[in-house]
Amino acid sequence: MDRRTLNRITAVFLTLLVLVVAFMLSGSFRRTVHVVLPQESQQPEQSPGFPSDTTGALSVVSVAPNTVQTAVETLTRPERYRRTVAVQQFWSGGSGTATTTASVLAPWTRLDRQLTDGRQRHVLTDGETTYIWYNNAQEILRTSAGTITADIEQSIPTYEDVLLLPVESIAAADYRTIADQVNCIYVETVADEAGYSLRYWVSVDTGLLVAAEKLSGGDTVYRMWETSIDLAPAFTAEFTLPDGTVLAAP
């Protein structure tokens, strides 16, 4: 092979080598194309502070008017706690506020309410039998609980009633954070025939109603909120009647 032919082959080889290297370099600097896969379901819009890494059933339950009943069904109230709630009711020209402390050792609930006349009303109930007395009196009324629940005794709405509502009666539902960063399921009902609507804030941590409002034509006529809670209370004689009868031992 003469020198001219060899030079020609060498030139072709070098040209091919340069093209290959240029192609490889251009590929390495090309922007990577990212493929975004669609999510199976959209997460509900969360209020600021609501943890995105919450575990358990609620982390996969989307909250909207058509799904909030499923979310509420996952909640359970603790069987032992003590807490105080305030209830404010409004009327033309004024309002009044009452506080009630609930001590719960399931199935028993003790309620101590400060009345506007200065007396204290004490109630002990297990949902079947109810005992009522005032201040430190030894006279005790024993009666069937009937339809009077611990919630009714506290003058607070029973949020589980949401489960009985037709979906079209739920105006709004989502996750919200209130008070001291309490993460809640929020539910608002449409106005009933009398023009009243209800708002519920239910803690996803305790399963308890922590706030509620009742509105009439946009005006608040009732408001309830939790002022304190202890999920590991040290009970002593809370479930003992004034005559010494022990209904539940802490």
Short mmCIF file of C-alpha atoms in Angstrom, two decimals:
data_model
loop_
_atom_site.label_atom_id
_atom_site.label_comp_id
_atom_site.label_asym_id
_atom_site.label_seq_id
_atom_site.Cartn_x
_atom_site.Cartn_y
_atom_site.Cartn_z
CA MET A 1 0.00 0.00 0.00
CA ASP A 2 1.51 3.35 -1.02
CA ARG A 3 1.75 6.38 1.27
CA ARG A 4 -1.05 8.29 -0.51
CA THR A 5 -3.61 5.54 0.08
CA LEU A 6 -2.51 5.22 3.74
CA ASN A 7 -2.94 8.94 4.33
CA ARG A 8 -6.40 8.80 2.78
CA ILE A 9 -7.50 5.95 5.12
CA THR A 10 -6.05 7.74 8.14
CA ALA A 11 -7.96 10.93 7.29
CA VAL A 12 -11.26 9.05 6.96
CA PHE A 13 -10.67 7.28 10.31
CA LEU A 14 -9.87 10.54 12.10
CA THR A 15 -12.96 12.18 10.62
CA LEU A 16 -15.19 9.34 11.84
CA LEU A 17 -13.54 9.47 15.29
CA VAL A 18 -14.21 13.22 15.60
CA LEU A 19 -17.87 12.73 14.62
CA VAL A 20 -18.37 9.94 17.16
CA VAL A 21 -16.78 11.97 19.98
CA ALA A 22 -18.86 15.04 19.07
CA PHE A 23 -22.06 12.96 19.13
CA MET A 24 -21.22 11.50 22.54
CA LEU A 25 -20.43 14.91 24.03
CA SER A 26 -23.61 16.46 22.68
CA GLY A 27 -25.60 13.65 24.32
CA SER A 28 -23.94 14.14 27.68
CA PHE A 29 -24.84 17.84 27.73
CA ARG A 30 -28.39 17.39 26.54
CA ARG A 31 -30.99 18.17 29.25
CA THR A 32 -32.55 15.04 30.73
CA VAL A 33 -36.23 14.61 29.92
CA HIS A 34 -38.29 13.86 33.09
CA VAL A 35 -41.43 11.81 32.74
CA VAL A 36 -44.11 12.71 35.30
CA LEU A 37 -46.51 9.90 36.08
CA PRO A 38 -50.10 10.86 37.02
CA GLN A 39 -51.06 10.46 40.68
CA GLU A 40 -53.78 8.00 41.59
CA SER A 41 -55.67 10.67 43.54
CA GLN A 42 -55.27 14.34 44.29
CA GLN A 43 -54.49 15.18 47.92
CA PRO A 44 -56.85 17.66 49.62
CA GLU A 45 -55.68 21.20 50.02
CA GLN A 46 -54.28 21.46 53.53
CA SER A 47 -54.25 24.34 55.95
CA PRO A 48 -50.84 25.75 56.89
CA GLY A 49 -49.20 23.56 59.51
CA PHE A 50 -51.05 20.36 58.68
CA PRO A 51 -48.42 17.62 58.57
CA SER A 52 -47.95 16.03 55.17
CA ASP A 53 -46.43 12.89 56.66
CA THR A 54 -49.35 11.95 58.92
CA THR A 55 -49.59 8.19 59.25
CA GLY A 56 -52.66 6.05 59.65
CA ALA A 57 -55.96 5.94 57.82
CA LEU A 58 -56.38 9.71 57.63
CA SER A 59 -53.21 10.09 55.54
CA VAL A 60 -54.91 8.34 52.63
CA VAL A 61 -58.46 9.65 53.06
CA SER A 62 -59.26 12.60 50.86
CA VAL A 63 -61.52 15.09 52.64
CA ALA A 64 -64.25 16.74 50.60
CA PRO A 65 -68.02 16.97 51.04
CA ASN A 66 -68.48 13.59 49.34
CA THR A 67 -65.70 11.82 51.31
CA VAL A 68 -65.68 13.48 54.75
CA GLN A 69 -68.07 10.89 56.23
CA THR A 70 -65.47 8.20 55.47
CA ALA A 71 -62.81 10.31 57.21
CA VAL A 72 -65.00 10.90 60.27
CA GLU A 73 -65.66 7.16 60.54
CA THR A 74 -61.93 6.56 61.09
CA LEU A 75 -61.96 8.67 64.28
CA THR A 76 -62.44 7.26 67.77
CA ARG A 77 -62.78 9.13 71.03
CA PRO A 78 -60.29 8.25 73.79
CA GLU A 79 -61.61 6.13 76.65
CA ARG A 80 -59.80 8.15 79.32
CA TYR A 81 -59.32 11.91 79.43
CA ARG A 82 -60.24 15.12 81.20
CA ARG A 83 -61.00 18.35 79.41
CA THR A 84 -62.84 21.65 79.77
CA VAL A 85 -65.03 23.24 77.13
CA ALA A 86 -66.63 26.66 76.99
CA VAL A 87 -70.02 27.25 75.41
CA GLN A 88 -71.13 30.74 74.42
CA GLN A 89 -74.71 31.43 73.35
CA PHE A 90 -75.86 34.68 71.76
CA TRP A 91 -79.22 36.39 71.90
CA SER A 92 -80.57 39.79 71.00
CA GLY A 93 -78.57 42.30 73.00
CA GLY A 94 -76.20 39.94 74.77
CA SER A 95 -74.56 36.56 75.28
CA GLY A 96 -73.66 34.11 78.02
CA THR A 97 -70.81 31.65 78.51
CA ALA A 98 -70.72 28.45 80.57
CA THR A 99 -67.81 26.09 81.15
CA THR A 100 -67.98 22.34 81.73
CA THR A 101 -65.23 19.93 82.76
CA ALA A 102 -65.66 16.39 81.47
CA SER A 103 -63.82 13.52 83.15
CA VAL A 104 -64.10 10.32 81.13
CA LEU A 105 -63.31 6.78 82.23
CA ALA A 106 -65.33 4.76 79.74
CA PRO A 107 -68.14 4.00 79.94
CA TRP A 108 -68.53 6.61 82.70
CA THR A 109 -68.46 10.36 82.13
CA ARG A 110 -68.52 12.95 84.90
CA LEU A 111 -69.54 16.50 84.06
CA ASP A 112 -68.99 19.47 86.37
CA ARG A 113 -70.64 22.67 85.19
CA GLN A 114 -70.56 26.11 86.74
CA LEU A 115 -74.07 27.57 86.48
CA THR A 116 -74.88 31.25 86.08
CA ASP A 117 -76.54 31.32 89.52
CA GLY A 118 -73.27 30.28 91.16
CA ARG A 119 -74.17 26.65 91.77
CA GLN A 120 -72.22 23.67 90.44
CA ARG A 121 -74.14 20.94 88.64
CA HIS A 122 -72.57 17.48 88.78
CA VAL A 123 -73.55 14.65 86.45
CA LEU A 124 -72.31 11.06 86.31
CA THR A 125 -73.57 8.88 83.49
CA ASP A 126 -72.67 5.69 81.67
CA GLY A 127 -75.21 6.29 78.92
CA GLU A 128 -77.83 4.14 80.67
CA THR A 129 -78.08 5.53 84.21
CA THR A 130 -77.52 9.15 85.16
CA TYR A 131 -76.85 10.64 88.62
CA ILE A 132 -77.30 14.39 89.21
CA TRP A 133 -76.58 16.54 92.27
CA TYR A 134 -75.65 20.16 93.03
CA ASN A 135 -72.71 21.58 94.95
CA ASN A 136 -71.82 19.21 97.82
CA ALA A 137 -75.39 18.09 98.52
CA GLN A 138 -75.97 14.52 99.61
CA GLU A 139 -79.31 14.44 97.79
CA ILE A 140 -78.79 12.64 94.48
CA LEU A 141 -81.21 12.26 91.59
CA ARG A 142 -80.92 8.86 89.91
CA THR A 143 -82.63 8.56 86.54
CA SER A 144 -82.50 6.70 83.25
CA ALA A 145 -80.20 8.43 80.78
CA GLY A 146 -82.70 7.89 78.00
CA THR A 147 -81.82 10.07 75.04
CA ILE A 148 -79.81 12.54 77.18
CA THR A 149 -76.18 11.92 76.21
CA ALA A 150 -72.97 13.30 77.71
CA ASP A 151 -72.72 15.63 74.71
CA ILE A 152 -76.19 17.01 75.35
CA GLU A 153 -75.35 17.47 79.04
CA GLN A 154 -72.38 19.60 77.93
CA SER A 155 -74.54 21.52 75.42
CA ILE A 156 -72.21 20.51 72.59
CA PRO A 157 -73.21 19.00 69.24
CA THR A 158 -72.47 15.37 68.49
CA TYR A 159 -70.20 15.49 65.45
CA GLU A 160 -70.93 11.85 64.58
CA ASP A 161 -74.33 13.09 63.40
CA VAL A 162 -72.44 14.08 60.25
CA LEU A 163 -72.46 10.40 59.32
CA LEU A 164 -76.25 10.49 59.09
CA LEU A 165 -76.41 13.51 56.77
CA PRO A 166 -77.20 13.20 53.08
CA VAL A 167 -74.09 14.21 51.12
CA GLU A 168 -75.94 17.18 49.63
CA SER A 169 -76.40 18.56 53.17
CA ILE A 170 -72.62 19.04 53.54
CA ALA A 171 -71.57 22.43 52.23
CA ALA A 172 -67.80 22.18 52.85
CA ALA A 173 -65.22 19.79 54.25
CA ASP A 174 -61.42 19.79 54.44
CA TYR A 175 -58.42 19.66 56.80
CA ARG A 176 -57.79 22.76 58.90
CA THR A 177 -55.47 23.80 61.72
CA ILE A 178 -56.85 25.92 64.57
CA ALA A 179 -55.84 27.13 68.04
CA ASP A 180 -52.48 25.74 69.16
CA GLN A 181 -51.78 23.90 65.91
CA VAL A 182 -54.62 21.43 66.44
CA ASN A 183 -55.13 19.51 63.19
CA CYS A 184 -58.81 19.04 62.46
CA ILE A 185 -61.35 17.71 60.04
CA TYR A 186 -63.63 20.65 59.25
CA VAL A 187 -67.26 20.12 58.26
CA GLU A 188 -69.87 22.74 57.45
CA THR A 189 -73.52 21.95 56.78
CA VAL A 190 -75.92 23.76 54.49
CA ALA A 191 -78.64 25.81 56.15
CA ASP A 192 -81.64 23.79 57.26
CA GLU A 193 -85.27 24.78 56.80
CA ALA A 194 -85.04 27.12 59.78
CA GLY A 195 -81.94 28.79 58.34
CA TYR A 196 -79.41 27.26 60.75
CA SER A 197 -76.06 25.79 59.69
CA LEU A 198 -73.37 24.08 61.76
CA ARG A 199 -69.59 24.12 61.65
CA TYR A 200 -67.48 21.38 63.26
CA TRP A 201 -63.73 21.18 63.96
CA VAL A 202 -62.81 17.61 65.02
CA SER A 203 -59.26 16.80 66.15
CA VAL A 204 -57.58 14.10 64.07
CA ASP A 205 -55.31 13.35 67.06
CA THR A 206 -57.94 12.83 69.78
CA GLY A 207 -61.12 12.24 67.80
CA LEU A 208 -62.83 14.89 69.94
CA LEU A 209 -64.83 17.91 68.86
CA VAL A 210 -62.60 20.88 69.70
CA ALA A 211 -64.76 23.69 68.30
CA ALA A 212 -68.20 24.25 66.83
CA GLU A 213 -70.42 27.08 65.68
CA LYS A 214 -74.09 27.45 64.85
CA LEU A 215 -75.09 30.21 62.48
CA SER A 216 -78.40 31.75 61.56
CA GLY A 217 -78.41 33.79 58.39
CA GLY A 218 -74.64 34.27 58.68
CA ASP A 219 -74.79 35.42 62.32
CA THR A 220 -73.23 33.28 65.07
CA VAL A 221 -75.80 32.23 67.66
CA TYR A 222 -73.73 29.51 69.34
CA ARG A 223 -70.02 28.86 69.79
CA MET A 224 -68.13 26.06 71.59
CA TRP A 225 -64.39 25.58 72.04
CA GLU A 226 -62.01 23.37 74.02
CA THR A 227 -59.98 25.30 76.62
CA SER A 228 -57.84 22.46 78.03
CA ILE A 229 -57.32 18.72 77.71
CA ASP A 230 -55.40 16.00 79.58
CA LEU A 231 -55.19 12.61 77.89
CA ALA A 232 -53.53 10.94 80.89
CA PRO A 233 -55.37 12.33 83.92
CA ALA A 234 -54.86 11.06 87.46
CA PHE A 235 -58.38 10.40 88.71
CA THR A 236 -59.18 10.09 92.43
CA ALA A 237 -62.83 10.27 93.50
CA GLU A 238 -64.36 11.66 90.31
CA PHE A 239 -66.51 8.55 89.83
CA THR A 240 -67.68 8.26 93.42
CA LEU A 241 -71.09 9.61 94.43
CA PRO A 242 -71.46 11.95 97.45
CA ASP A 243 -72.88 9.03 99.51
CA GLY A 244 -69.66 7.04 98.95
CA THR A 245 -70.93 4.76 96.18
CA VAL A 246 -68.04 3.98 93.80
CA LEU A 247 -69.23 3.71 90.21
CA ALA A 248 -65.81 3.26 88.62
CA ALA A 249 -62.35 2.73 90.05
CA PRO A 250 -59.60 4.78 88.37
#
